[in-house]
PDB file of C-alpha atoms in Angstrom:
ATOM      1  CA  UNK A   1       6.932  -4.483  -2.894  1.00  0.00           C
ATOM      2  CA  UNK A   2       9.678  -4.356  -0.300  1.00  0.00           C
ATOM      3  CA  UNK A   3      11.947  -1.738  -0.517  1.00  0.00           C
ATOM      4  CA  UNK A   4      15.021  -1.898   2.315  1.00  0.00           C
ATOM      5  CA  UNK A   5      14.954   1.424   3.662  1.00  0.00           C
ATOM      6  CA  UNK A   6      18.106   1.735   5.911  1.00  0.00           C
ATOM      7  CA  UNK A   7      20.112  -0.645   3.744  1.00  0.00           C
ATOM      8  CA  UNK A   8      19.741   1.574   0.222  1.00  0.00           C
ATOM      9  CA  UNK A   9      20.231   4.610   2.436  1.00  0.00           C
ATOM     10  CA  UNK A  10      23.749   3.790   3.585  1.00  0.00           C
ATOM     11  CA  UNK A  11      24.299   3.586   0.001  1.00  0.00           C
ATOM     12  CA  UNK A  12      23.014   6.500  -0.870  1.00  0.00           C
ATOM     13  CA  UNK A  13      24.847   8.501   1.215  1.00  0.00           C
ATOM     14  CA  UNK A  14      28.105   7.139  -0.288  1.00  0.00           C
ATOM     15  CA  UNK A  15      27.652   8.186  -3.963  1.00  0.00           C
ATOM     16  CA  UNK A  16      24.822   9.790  -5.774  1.00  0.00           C
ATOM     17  CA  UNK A  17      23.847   6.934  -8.106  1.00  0.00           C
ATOM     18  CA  UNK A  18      22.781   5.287  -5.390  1.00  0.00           C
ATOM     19  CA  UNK A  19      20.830   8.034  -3.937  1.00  0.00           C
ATOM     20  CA  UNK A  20      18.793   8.078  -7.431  1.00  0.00           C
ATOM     21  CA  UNK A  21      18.590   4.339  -7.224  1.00  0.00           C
ATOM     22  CA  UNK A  22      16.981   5.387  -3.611  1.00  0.00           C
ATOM     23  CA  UNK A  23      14.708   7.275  -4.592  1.00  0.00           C
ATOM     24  CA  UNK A  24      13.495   5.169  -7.238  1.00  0.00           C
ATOM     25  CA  UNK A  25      13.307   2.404  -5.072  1.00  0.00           C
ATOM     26  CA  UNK A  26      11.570   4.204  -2.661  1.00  0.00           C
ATOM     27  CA  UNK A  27       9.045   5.472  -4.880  1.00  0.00           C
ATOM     28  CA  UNK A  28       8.141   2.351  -6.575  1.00  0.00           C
ATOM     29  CA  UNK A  29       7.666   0.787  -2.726  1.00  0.00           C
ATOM     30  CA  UNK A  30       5.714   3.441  -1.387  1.00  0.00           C
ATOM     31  CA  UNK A  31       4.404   5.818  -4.177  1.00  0.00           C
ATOM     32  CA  UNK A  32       4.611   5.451  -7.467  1.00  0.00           C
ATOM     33  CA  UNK A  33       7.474   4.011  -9.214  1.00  0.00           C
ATOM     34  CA  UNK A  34       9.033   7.227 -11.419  1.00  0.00           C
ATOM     35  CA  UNK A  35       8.487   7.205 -15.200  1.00  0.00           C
ATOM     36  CA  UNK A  36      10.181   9.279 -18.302  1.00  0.00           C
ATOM     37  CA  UNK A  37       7.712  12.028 -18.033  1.00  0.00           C
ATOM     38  CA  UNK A  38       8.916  12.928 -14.143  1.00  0.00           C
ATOM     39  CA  UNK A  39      11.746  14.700 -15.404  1.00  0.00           C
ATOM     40  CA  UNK A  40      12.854  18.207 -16.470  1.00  0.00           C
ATOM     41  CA  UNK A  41      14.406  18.202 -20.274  1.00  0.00           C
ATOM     42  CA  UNK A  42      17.676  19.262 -20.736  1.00  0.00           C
ATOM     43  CA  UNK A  43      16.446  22.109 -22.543  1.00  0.00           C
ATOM     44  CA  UNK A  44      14.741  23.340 -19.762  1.00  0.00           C
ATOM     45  CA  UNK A  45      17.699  22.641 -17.522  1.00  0.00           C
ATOM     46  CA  UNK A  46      20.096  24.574 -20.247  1.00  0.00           C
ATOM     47  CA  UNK A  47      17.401  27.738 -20.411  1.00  0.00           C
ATOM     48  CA  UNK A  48      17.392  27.757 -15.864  1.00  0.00           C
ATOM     49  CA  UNK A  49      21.538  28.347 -16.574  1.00  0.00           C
ATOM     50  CA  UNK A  50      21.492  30.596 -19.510  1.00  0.00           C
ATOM     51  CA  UNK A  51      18.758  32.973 -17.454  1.00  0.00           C
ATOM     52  CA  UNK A  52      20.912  32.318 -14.125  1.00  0.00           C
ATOM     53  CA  UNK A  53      24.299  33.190 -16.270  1.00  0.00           C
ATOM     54  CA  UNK A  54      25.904  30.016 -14.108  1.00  0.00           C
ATOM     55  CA  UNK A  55      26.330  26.242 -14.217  1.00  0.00           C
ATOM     56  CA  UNK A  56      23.413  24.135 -12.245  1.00  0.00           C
ATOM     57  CA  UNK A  57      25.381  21.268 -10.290  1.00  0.00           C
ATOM     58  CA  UNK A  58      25.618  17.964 -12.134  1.00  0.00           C
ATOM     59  CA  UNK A  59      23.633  16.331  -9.072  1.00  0.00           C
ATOM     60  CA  UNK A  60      20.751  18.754  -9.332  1.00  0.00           C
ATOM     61  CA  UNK A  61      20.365  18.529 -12.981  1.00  0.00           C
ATOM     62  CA  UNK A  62      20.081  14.709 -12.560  1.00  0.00           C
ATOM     63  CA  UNK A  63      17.807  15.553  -9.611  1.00  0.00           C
ATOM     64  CA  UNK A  64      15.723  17.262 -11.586  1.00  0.00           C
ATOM     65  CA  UNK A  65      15.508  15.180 -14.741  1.00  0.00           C
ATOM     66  CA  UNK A  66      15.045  12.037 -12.857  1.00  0.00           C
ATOM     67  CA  UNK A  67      11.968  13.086 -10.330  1.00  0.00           C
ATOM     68  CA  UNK A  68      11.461  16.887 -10.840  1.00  0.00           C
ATOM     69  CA  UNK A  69       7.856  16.738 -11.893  1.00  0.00           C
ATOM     70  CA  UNK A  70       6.864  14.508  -9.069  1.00  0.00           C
ATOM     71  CA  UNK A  71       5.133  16.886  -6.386  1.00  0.00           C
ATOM     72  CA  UNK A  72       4.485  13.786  -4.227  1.00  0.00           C
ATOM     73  CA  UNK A  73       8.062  13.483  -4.107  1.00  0.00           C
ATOM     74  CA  UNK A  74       9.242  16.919  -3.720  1.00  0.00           C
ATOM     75  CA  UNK A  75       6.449  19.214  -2.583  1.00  0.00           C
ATOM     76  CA  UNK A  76       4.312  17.590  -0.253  1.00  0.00           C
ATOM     77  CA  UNK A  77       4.926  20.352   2.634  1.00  0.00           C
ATOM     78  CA  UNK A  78       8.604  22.371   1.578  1.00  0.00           C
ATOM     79  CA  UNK A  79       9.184  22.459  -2.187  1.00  0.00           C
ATOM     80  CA  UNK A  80      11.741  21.806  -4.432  1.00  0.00           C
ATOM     81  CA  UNK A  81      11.543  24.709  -7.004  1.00  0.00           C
ATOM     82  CA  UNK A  82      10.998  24.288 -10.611  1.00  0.00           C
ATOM     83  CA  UNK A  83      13.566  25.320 -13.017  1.00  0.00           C
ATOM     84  CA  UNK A  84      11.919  28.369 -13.721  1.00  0.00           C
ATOM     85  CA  UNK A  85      12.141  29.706 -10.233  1.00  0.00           C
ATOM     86  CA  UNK A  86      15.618  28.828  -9.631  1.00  0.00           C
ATOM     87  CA  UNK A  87      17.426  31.743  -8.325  1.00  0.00           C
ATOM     88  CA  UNK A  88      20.753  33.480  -6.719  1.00  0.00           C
ATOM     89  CA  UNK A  89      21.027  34.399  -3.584  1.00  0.00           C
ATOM     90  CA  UNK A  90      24.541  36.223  -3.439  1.00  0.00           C
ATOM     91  CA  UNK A  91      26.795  33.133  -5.171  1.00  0.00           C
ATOM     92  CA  UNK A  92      24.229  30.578  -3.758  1.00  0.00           C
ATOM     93  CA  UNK A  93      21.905  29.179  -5.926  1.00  0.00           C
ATOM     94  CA  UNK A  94      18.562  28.322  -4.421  1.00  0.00           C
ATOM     95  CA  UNK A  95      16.538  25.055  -5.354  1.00  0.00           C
ATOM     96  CA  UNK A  96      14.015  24.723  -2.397  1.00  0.00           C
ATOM     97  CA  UNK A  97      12.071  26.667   0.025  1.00  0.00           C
ATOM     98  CA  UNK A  98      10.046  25.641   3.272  1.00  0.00           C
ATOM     99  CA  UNK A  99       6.136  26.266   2.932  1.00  0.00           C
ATOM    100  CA  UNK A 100       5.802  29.520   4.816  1.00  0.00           C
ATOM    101  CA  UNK A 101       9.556  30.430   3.051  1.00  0.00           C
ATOM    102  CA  UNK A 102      10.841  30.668   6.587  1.00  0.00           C
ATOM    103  CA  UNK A 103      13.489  28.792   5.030  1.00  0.00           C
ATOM    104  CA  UNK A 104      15.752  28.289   1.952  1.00  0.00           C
ATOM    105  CA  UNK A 105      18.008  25.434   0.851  1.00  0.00           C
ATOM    106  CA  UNK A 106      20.816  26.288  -1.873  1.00  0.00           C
ATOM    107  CA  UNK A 107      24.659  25.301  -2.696  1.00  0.00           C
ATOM    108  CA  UNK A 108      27.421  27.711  -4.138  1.00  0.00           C
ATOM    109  CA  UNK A 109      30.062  25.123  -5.286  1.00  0.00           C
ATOM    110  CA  UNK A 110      29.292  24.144  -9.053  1.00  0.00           C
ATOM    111  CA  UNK A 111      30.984  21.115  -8.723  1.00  0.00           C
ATOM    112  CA  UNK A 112      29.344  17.644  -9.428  1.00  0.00           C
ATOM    113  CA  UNK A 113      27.650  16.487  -6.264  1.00  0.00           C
ATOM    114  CA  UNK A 114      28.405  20.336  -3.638  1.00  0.00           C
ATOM    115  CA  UNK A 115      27.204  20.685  -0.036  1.00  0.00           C
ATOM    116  CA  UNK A 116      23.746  21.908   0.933  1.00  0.00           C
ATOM    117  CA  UNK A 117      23.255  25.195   2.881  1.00  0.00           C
ATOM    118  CA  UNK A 118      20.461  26.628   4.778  1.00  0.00           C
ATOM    119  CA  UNK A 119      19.261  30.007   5.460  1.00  0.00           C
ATOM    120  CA  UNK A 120      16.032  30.829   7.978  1.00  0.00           C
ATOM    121  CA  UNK A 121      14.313  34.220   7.113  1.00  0.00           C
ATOM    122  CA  UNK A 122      14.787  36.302  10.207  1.00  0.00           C
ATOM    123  CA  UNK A 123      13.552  39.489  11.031  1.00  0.00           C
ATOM    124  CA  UNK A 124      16.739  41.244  11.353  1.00  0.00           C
ATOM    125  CA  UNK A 125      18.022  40.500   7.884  1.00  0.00           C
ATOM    126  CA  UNK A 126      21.987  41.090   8.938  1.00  0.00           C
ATOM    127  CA  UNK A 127      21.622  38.129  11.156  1.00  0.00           C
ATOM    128  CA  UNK A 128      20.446  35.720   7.957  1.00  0.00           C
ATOM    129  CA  UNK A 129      23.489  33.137   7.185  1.00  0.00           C
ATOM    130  CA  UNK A 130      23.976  30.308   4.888  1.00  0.00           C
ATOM    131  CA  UNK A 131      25.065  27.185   7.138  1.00  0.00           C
ATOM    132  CA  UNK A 132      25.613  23.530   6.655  1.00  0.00           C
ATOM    133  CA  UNK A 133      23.224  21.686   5.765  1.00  0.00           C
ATOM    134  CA  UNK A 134      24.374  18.076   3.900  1.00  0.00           C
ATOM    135  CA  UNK A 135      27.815  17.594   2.635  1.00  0.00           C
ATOM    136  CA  UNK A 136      26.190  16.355  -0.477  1.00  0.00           C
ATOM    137  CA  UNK A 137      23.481  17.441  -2.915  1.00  0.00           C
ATOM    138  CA  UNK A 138      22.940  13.860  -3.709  1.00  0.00           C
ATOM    139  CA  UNK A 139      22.256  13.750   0.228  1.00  0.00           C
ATOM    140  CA  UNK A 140      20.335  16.275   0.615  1.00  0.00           C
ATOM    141  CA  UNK A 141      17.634  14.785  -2.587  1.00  0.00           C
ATOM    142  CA  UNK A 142      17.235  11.502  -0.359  1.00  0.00           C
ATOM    143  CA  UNK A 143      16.512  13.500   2.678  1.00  0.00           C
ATOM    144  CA  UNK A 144      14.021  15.900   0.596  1.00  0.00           C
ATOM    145  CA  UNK A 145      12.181  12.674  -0.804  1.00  0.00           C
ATOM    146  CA  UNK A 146      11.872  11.133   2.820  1.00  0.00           C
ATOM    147  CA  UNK A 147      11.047  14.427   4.658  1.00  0.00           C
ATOM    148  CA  UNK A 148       8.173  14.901   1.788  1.00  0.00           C
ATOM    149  CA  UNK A 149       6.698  11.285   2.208  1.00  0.00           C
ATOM    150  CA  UNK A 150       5.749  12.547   5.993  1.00  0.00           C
ATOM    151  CA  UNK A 151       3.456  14.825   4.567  1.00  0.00           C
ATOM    152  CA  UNK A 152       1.940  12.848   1.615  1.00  0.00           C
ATOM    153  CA  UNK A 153      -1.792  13.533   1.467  1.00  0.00           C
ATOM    154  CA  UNK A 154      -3.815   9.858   2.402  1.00  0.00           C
ATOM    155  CA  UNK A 155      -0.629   8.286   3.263  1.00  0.00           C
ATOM    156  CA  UNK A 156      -0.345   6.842   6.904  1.00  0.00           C
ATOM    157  CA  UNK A 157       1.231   9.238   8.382  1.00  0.00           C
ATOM    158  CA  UNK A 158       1.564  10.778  12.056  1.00  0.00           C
ATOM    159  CA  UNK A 159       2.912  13.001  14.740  1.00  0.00           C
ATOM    160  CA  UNK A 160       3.268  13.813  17.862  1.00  0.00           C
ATOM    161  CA  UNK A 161       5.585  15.601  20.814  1.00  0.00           C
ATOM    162  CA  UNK A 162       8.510  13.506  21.786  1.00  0.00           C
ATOM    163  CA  UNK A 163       8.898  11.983  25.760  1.00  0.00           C
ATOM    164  CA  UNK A 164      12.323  11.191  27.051  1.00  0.00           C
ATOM    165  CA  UNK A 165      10.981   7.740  27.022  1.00  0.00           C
ATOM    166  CA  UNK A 166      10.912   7.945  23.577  1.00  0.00           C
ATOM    167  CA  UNK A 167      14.687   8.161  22.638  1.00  0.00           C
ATOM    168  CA  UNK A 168      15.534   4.538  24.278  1.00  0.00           C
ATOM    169  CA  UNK A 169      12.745   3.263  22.279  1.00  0.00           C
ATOM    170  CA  UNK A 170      13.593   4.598  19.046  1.00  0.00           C
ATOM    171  CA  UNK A 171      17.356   3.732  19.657  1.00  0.00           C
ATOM    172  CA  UNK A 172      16.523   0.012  20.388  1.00  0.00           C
ATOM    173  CA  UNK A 173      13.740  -0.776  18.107  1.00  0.00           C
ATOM    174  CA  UNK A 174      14.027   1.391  14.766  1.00  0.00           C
ATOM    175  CA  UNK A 175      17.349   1.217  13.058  1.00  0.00           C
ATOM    176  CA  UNK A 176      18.983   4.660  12.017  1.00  0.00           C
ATOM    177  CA  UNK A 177      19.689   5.936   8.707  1.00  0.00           C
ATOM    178  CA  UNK A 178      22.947   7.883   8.235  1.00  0.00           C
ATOM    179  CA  UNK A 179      21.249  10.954   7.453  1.00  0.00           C
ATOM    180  CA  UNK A 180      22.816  13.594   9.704  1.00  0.00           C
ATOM    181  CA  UNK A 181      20.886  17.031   8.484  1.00  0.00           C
ATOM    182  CA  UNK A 182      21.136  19.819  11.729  1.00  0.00           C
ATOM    183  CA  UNK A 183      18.961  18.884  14.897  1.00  0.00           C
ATOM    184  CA  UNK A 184      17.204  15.960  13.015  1.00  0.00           C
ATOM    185  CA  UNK A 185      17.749  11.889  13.479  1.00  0.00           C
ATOM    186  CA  UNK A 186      16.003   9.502  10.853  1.00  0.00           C
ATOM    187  CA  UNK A 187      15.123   5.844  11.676  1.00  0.00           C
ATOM    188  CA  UNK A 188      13.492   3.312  10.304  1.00  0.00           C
ATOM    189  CA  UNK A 189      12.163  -0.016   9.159  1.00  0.00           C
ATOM    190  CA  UNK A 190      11.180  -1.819   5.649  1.00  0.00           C
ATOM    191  CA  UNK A 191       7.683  -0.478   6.351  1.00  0.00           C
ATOM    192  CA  UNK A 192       7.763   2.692   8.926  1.00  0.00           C
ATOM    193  CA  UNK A 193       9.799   5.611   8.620  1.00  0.00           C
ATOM    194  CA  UNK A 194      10.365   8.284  11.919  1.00  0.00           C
ATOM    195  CA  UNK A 195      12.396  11.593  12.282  1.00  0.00           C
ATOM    196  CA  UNK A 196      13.116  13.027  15.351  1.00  0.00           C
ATOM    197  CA  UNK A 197      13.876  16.751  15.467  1.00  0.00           C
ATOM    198  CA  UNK A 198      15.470  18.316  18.197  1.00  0.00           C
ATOM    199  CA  UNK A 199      14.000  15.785  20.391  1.00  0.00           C
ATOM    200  CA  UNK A 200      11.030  17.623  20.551  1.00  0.00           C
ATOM    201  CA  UNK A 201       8.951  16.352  18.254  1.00  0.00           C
ATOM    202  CA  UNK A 202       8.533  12.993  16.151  1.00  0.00           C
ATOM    203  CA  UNK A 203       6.897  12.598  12.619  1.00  0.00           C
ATOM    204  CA  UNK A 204       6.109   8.798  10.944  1.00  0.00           C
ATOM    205  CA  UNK A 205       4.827   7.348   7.888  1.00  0.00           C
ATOM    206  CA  UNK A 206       4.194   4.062   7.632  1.00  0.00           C
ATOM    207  CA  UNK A 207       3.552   2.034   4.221  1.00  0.00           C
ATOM    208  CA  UNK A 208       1.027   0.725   5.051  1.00  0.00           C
ATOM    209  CA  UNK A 209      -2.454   0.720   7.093  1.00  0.00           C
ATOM    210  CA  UNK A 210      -1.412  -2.526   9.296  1.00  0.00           C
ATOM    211  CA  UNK A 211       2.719  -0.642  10.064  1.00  0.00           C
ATOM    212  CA  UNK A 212       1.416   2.422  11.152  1.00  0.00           C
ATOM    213  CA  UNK A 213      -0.524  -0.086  13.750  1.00  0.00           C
ATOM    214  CA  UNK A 214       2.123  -1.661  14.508  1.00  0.00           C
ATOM    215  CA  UNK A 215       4.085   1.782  15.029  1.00  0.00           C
ATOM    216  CA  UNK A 216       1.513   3.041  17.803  1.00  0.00           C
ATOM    217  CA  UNK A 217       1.703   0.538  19.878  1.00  0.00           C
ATOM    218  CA  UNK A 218       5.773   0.592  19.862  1.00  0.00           C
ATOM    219  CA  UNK A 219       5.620   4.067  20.155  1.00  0.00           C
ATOM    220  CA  UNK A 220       2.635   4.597  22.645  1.00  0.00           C
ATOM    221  CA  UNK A 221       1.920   8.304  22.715  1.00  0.00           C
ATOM    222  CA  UNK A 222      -0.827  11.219  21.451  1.00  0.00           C
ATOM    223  CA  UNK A 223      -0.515  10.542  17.847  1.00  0.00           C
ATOM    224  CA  UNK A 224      -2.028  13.131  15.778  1.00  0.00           C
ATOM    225  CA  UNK A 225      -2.874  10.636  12.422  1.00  0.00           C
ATOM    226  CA  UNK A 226      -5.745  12.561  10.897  1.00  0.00           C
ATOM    227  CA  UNK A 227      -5.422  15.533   8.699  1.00  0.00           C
TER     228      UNK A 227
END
């Protein structure tokens, strides 16, 4: 099944019921397609807010009763947290957390579809901020679901350290996807799928066997594609 990539994710970006028709597009083309039993109930949303004491975002809720019980969606390397671990950091509530928790992803607006912060977990703790992350939850759920397929267990997937060769390459023969999250570039194809972070280093996943192939040889380099 062919799934266009860079075309649904200049949609997405634009309004969030596109970035759920993403993500089921994209996991129907390269997972699974999403069923009735991937989502949270709205009980168990409901009980997440009455134990918080505040509103969960309209986006999130829909996040989570669209795909929340998909681990190879959410919680292949960082992980979106169930609605039993939701908590508050200060006014920001936190919904995901890298795999070391060197990180933490959260919002404080309670409107519909509210930015995305970030905070790193630093040793001086009066350093720690929440910045900018995405300027939409919505976003930020497309970006979660791509960054997770890089790190999908028997997927075709690889990665290696970047060359300055490599940024005219993946300029002129990947198309980019409008996903602008700090120090990171996304690009892709139908079939491959590449971010670049702080050109330094570049991850890929490929849909299939004969696309991760053709990848390598675009991209020559010191692919690491066994794990």
């Amino acid at each position: 099944m062919t799934f266009d990539v860079v075309g649904a994710a200049a949609r997405a970006v634009r309004n969030r019921a596109a970035a759920w028709r993403f993500i089921e597009g994209f996991a129907a083309g390269w997972a699974e397609p999403i069923e009735a039993q991937d989502g949270w109930s709205n009980a168990d949303l409901d009980a997440a807010e009455a134990r918080l004491g505040v509103r969960i975002p309209a986006a999130l809720r829909e996040a989570y009763a669209l795909f929340g019980k998909r681990p190879d969606l959410t919680s292949n390397q960082d992980r979106l947290l169930l609605p039993a671990e939701l908590r508050l950091d200060g006014d920001v509530l936190v919904f995901r957390h890298e795999n070391q928790w060197v990180a933490a992803w959260g919002t404080t607006a309670r409107d519909e579809d509210p930015a995305v912060l970030i905070k790193l977990d630093l040793v001086d703790k009066s350093e720690e901020t929440w910045d900018p992350w995405l300027p939409r939850l919505s976003q930020a759920c497309v970006e979660l679901v791509l960054s997770e397929a890089l790190f999908r267990d028997g997927a075709q997937t690889a990665d290696r350290e970047m060359s300055e060769a490599d940024i005219s390459l993946l300029e002129s023969q990947f198309r980019p996807l409008p996903l602008h999250s700090p120090n990171s570039r996304w690009f892709g194809t139908d079939d491959v799928l590449i971010r670049e972070d702080d050109r330094q280093w570049l991850w890929a996943r490929a849909r299939t066997p004969e696309a991760l192939e053709e990848l390598l040889a675009v991209l020559p380099g010191d692919w690491t594609t066994e794990y």
